[in-house]
Every structure is written in structure tokens, then in C-alpha cells.
Coordinates of C-alpha atoms in Angstrom, one line a residue:
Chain S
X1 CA 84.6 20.3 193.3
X2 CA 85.1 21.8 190.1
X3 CA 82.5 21.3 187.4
X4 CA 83.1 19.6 184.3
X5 CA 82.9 22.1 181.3
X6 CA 80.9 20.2 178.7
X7 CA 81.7 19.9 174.9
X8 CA 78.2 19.9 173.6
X9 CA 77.4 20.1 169.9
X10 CA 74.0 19.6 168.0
X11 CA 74.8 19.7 164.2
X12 CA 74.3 17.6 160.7
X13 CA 77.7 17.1 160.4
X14 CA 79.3 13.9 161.1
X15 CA 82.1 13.3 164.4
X16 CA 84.9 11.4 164.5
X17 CA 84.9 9.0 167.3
X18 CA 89.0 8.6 167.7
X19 CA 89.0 12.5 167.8
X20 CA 86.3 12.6 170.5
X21 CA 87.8 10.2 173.0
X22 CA 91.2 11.5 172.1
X23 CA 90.0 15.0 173.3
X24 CA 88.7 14.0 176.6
X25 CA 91.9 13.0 177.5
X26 CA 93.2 16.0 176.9
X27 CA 90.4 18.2 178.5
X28 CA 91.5 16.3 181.6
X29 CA 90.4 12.7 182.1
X30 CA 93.0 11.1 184.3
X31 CA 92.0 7.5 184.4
X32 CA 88.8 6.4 182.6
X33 CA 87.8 7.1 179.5
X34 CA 84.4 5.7 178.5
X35 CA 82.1 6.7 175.0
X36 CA 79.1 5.7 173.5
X37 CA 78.3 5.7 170.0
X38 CA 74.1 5.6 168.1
X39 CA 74.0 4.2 165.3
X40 CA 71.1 4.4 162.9
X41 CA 69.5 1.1 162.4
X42 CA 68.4 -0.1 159.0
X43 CA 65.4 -2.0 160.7
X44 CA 62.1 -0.7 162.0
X45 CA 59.4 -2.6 162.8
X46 CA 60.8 -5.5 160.6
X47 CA 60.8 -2.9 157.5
X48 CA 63.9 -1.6 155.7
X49 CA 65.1 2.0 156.6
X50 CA 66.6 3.9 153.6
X51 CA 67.5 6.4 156.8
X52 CA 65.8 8.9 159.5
X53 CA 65.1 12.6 159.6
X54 CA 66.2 14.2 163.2
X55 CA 63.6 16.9 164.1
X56 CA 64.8 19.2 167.0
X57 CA 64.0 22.0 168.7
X58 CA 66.7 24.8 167.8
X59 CA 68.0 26.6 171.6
X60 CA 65.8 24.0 173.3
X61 CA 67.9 21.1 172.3
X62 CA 71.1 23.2 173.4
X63 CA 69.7 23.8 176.7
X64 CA 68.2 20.5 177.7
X65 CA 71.6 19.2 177.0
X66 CA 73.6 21.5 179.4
X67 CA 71.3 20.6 181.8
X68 CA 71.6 16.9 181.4
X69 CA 75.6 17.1 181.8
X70 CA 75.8 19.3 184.4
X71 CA 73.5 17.1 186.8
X72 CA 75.9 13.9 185.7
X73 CA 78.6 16.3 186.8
X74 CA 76.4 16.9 189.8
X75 CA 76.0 13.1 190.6
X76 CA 79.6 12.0 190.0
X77 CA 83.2 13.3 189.8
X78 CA 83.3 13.9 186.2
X79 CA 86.6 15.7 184.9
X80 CA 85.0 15.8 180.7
X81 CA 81.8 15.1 179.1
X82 CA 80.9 15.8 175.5
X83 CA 77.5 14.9 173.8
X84 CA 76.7 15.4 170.0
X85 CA 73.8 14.6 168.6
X86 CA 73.4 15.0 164.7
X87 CA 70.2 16.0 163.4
X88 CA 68.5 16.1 159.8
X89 CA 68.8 13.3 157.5
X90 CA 70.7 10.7 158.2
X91 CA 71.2 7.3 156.3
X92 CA 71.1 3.7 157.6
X93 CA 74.7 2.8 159.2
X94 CA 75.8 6.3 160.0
X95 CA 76.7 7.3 163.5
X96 CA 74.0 9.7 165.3
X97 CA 75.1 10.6 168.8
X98 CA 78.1 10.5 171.0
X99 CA 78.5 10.8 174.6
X100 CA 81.5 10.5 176.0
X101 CA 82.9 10.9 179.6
X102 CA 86.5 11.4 181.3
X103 CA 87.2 10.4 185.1
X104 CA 89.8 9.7 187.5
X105 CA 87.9 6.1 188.1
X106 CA 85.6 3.8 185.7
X107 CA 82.6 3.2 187.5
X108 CA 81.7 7.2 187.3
X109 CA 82.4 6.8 184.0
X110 CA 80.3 4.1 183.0
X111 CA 77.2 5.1 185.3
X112 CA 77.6 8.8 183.6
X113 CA 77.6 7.3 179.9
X114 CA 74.6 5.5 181.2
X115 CA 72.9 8.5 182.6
X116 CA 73.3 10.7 179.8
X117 CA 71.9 8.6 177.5
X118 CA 68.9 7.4 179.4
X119 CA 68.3 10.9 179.9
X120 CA 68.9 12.3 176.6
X121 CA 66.5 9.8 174.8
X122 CA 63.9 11.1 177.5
X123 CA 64.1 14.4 177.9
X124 CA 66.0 16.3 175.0
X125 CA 63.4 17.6 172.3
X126 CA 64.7 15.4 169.4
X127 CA 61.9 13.3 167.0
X128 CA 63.0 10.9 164.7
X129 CA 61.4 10.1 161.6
X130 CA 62.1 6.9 159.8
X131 CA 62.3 7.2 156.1
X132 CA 60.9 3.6 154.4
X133 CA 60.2 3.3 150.9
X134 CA 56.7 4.2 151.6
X135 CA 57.0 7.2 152.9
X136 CA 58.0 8.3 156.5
X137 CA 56.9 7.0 159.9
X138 CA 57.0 8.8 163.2
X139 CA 58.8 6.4 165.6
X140 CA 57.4 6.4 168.9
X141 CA 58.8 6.9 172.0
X142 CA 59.6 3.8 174.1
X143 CA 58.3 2.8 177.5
X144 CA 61.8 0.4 178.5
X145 CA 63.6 3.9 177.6
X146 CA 61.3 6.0 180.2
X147 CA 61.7 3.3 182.5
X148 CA 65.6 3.3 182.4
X149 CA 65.1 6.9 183.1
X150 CA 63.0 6.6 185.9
X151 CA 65.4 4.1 188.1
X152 CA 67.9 7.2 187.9
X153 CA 65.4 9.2 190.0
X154 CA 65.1 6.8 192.8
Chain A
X1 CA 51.9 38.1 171.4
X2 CA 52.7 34.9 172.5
X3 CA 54.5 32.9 169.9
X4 CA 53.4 29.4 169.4
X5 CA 55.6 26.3 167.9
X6 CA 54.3 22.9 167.1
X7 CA 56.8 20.2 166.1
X8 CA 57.2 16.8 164.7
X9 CA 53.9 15.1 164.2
X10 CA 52.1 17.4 166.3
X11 CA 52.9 19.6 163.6
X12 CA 51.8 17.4 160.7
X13 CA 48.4 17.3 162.6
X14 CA 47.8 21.3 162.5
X15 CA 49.1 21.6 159.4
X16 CA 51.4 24.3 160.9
X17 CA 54.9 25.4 162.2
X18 CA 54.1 28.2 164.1
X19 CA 51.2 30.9 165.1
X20 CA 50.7 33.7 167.7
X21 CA 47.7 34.2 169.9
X22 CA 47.3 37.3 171.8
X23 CA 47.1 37.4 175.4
X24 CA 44.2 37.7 177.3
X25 CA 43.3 37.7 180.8
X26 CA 41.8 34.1 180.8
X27 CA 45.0 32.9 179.2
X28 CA 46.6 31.9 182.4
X29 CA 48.0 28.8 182.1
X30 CA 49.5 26.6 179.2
X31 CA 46.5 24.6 179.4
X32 CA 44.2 27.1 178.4
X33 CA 46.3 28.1 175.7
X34 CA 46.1 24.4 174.4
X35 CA 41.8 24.6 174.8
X36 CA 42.0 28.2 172.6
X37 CA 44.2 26.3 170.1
X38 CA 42.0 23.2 169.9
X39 CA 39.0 25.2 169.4
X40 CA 41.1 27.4 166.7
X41 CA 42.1 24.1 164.8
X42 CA 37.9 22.2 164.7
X43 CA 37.3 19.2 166.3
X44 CA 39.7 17.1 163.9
X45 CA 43.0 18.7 164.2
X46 CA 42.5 20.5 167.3
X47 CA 42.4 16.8 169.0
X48 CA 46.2 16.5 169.1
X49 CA 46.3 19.2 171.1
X50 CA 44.3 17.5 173.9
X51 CA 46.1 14.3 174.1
X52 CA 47.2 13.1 177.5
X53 CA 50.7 12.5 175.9
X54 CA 51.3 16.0 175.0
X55 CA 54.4 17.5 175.9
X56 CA 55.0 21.2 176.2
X57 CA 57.5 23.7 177.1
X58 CA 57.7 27.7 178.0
X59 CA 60.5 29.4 176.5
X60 CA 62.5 26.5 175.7
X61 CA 61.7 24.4 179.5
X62 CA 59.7 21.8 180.3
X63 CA 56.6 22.9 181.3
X64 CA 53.0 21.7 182.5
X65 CA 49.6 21.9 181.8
X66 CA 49.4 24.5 185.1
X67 CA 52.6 26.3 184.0
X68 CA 52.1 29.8 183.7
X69 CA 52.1 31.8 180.4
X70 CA 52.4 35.6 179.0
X71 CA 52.5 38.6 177.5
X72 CA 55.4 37.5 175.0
X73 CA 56.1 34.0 176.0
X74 CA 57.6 31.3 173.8
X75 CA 55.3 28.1 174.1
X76 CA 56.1 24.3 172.1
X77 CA 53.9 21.8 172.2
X78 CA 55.2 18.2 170.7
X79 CA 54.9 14.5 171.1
X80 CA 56.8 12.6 173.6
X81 CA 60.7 12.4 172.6
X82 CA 62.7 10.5 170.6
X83 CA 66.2 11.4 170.1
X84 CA 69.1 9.6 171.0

């Protein structure tokens, strides 16, 4: 089986969802397309959110996210995959990551999307900060998101 | 040395980025890198480095409190993740 070569991209810069999926069909996806997009909320905690900052950890971030795509092209027949995930301020409304998956048959395709993201909100060193008009708030990780990682492992 | 990096609020705790310790024969393991730098830090700030939700990693993997460490080792310590 050949492995699927992923488009991974941490950066500031925005991405252009048409342009994504567009490029996973022509990197090879034969029958299935399927993409997810974040969005930051302008809600936390019922208080307004002006934005968030994205900490990461430079060459970690990179790394954790190669890994993360090549075991969901280790777990299904996955002919693309891209993930970006934007970091450093961001405002309310604007898109934060994208993953994105190309297949020969949906149901890869949805359980990779699915995956990746339970995965990537577990396991890749990113930290959000939420930026209220009183100043900025850690947000704190999730148990539901740990335990949609965890029913991957069984 | 072995370079240290602290991020997010762990790093808002310590007041720092970044520091080095130098190695040492009872420097073994990543948790007894975490005890030096609590004791380096007083009782107050040190305490985020003893929290049970600590996360850490060796140059740039996950890692454990009994993962080894040395001579010229990157090691992070930071809260639990929240990207996505």
C-alpha cells in the first residue's frame, strides 16, 4: 500500500478552503473527498471573545502532526491528507484548522477526518488563549475531547 | 546542558521561557529534572511543576515522568493540550 504523502502546514496565515479540497483531488483522491473546517468561537464560558492566541511548540507541532497522519494512513486507505492549523492571534469568526482527506470510498474518509481531529486536539502541542476584554484566559483542555480520543485506541 | 522550555501557562507560572540545568549523575529521569526545577523556582512557582497534569516531552516527543534524560537533551514541560 502506498502511503499517503501529507500536506501539513502550521502557519498564521489564513487557507482557502475551495483551494484545499480542490487540491486533494488532484494529489489523487479518486472518490471521496471529505474536510473539516475550526472556526474560532466568539463565546467562552458565556463571555464575548474579541479572539484567541495559538501558542505552539515550533518542530514539535510539525512532528506530532506527521505522526498523527501517517497512523490515519496506517488505519485506512487514504490516497491525500492535509492538516493546517494556524497559530498566533486570531479573531472571532476566522477559520483555525483544516483537515482534509481524499479516498477511493467515504467511510475512510469520514472515520480519518474524525481521527485526525480527535487526535490533533489531544495530542499536538497547541494552547489556546482566549482574549476577553478583561484580559486573557487559558482555556482548558476538555475531558469529552480526551474521551473521543480514547475510543480510537480500543 | 540540557535546555529546558516551558510553555503556555506553565510558562506564566515560572515567569520564564526557557533555562538550562547541567547534567548530573542523579539527573536520570525527566522526573527528577521536574523536582531540581521545583526546588529552583520556591515553593510557590515551583508547584506547577509538580502537578499530576503535567505534560512533558524529550526532544520534541511525548515523554514520561520515567523517560530518560541527558547530556544535551531538549526537555518541554506544558499543560495538557488544546489546539484544534
Amino acid at each position: 500500500m502506498s502511503p499517503c504523502k501529507p500536506r501539513i502546514v502550521v502557519q498564521n496565515g489564513d487557507f482557502s478552503l475551495q483551494q484545499e479540497a480542490a487540491a486533494l483531488r488532484e494529489r489523487g483522491a479518486t472518490g471521496a473527498v471529505v474536510t473539516f473546517t475550526g472556526l474560532v468561537r466568539d463565546m467562552h464560558d458565556d463571555r464575548r471573545v474579541s479572539g484567541l492566541y495559538l501558542e505552539h511548540y515550533p518542530g514539535m507541532t510539525e512532528k506530532s502532526l506527521h505522526e498523527i497522519a501517517s497512523e490515519a494512513c496506517a488505519r485506512w486507505p487514504l490516497q491525500a491528507l492535509t492538516i493546517i492549523h494556524r497559530v498566533g492571534e486570531l479573531q472571532a469568526g476566522e477559520q483555525i484548522v483544516f483537515v482534509g482527506v481524499g479516498s477511493a470510498h467515504r467511510h475512510s474518509a469520514f472515520a480519518a477526518c474524525d481521527f485526525l481531529m480527535d487526535y490533533l486536539k489531544t495530542r499536538a502541542p497547541f494552547w489556546k488563549k482566549s482574549l476577553q476584554e478583561d484580559g486573557g484566559h487559558w482555556v482548558e483542555a476538555k475531558d469529552s475531547d480526551a474521551a473521543a480520543a480514547e475510543r480510537w485506541q480500543r | 546542558m540540557i535546555e529546558v522550555h516551558y510553555f503556555a501557562s506553565v510558562r506564566e507560572r515560572l515567569g520564564l521561557a526557557r533555562e538550562q540545568v547541567r547534567p548530573d549523575p542523579g539527573l536520570r529521569t525527566v522526573a527528577d529534572l521536574a523536582a531540581l526545577l521545583a526546588e529552583r523556582h520556591g515553593a510557590q512557582k515551583g508547584a506547577v511543576l509538580r502537578e499530576a497534569k503535567l505534560l512533558m516531552a524529550v526532544n520534541q516527543a511525548v515523554a514520561r515522568p520515567d523517560t530518560g534524560i541527558r547530556d544535551g537533551d531538549e526537555v518541554a514541560f506544558f499543560p495538557p493540550v488544546t489546539g484544534g
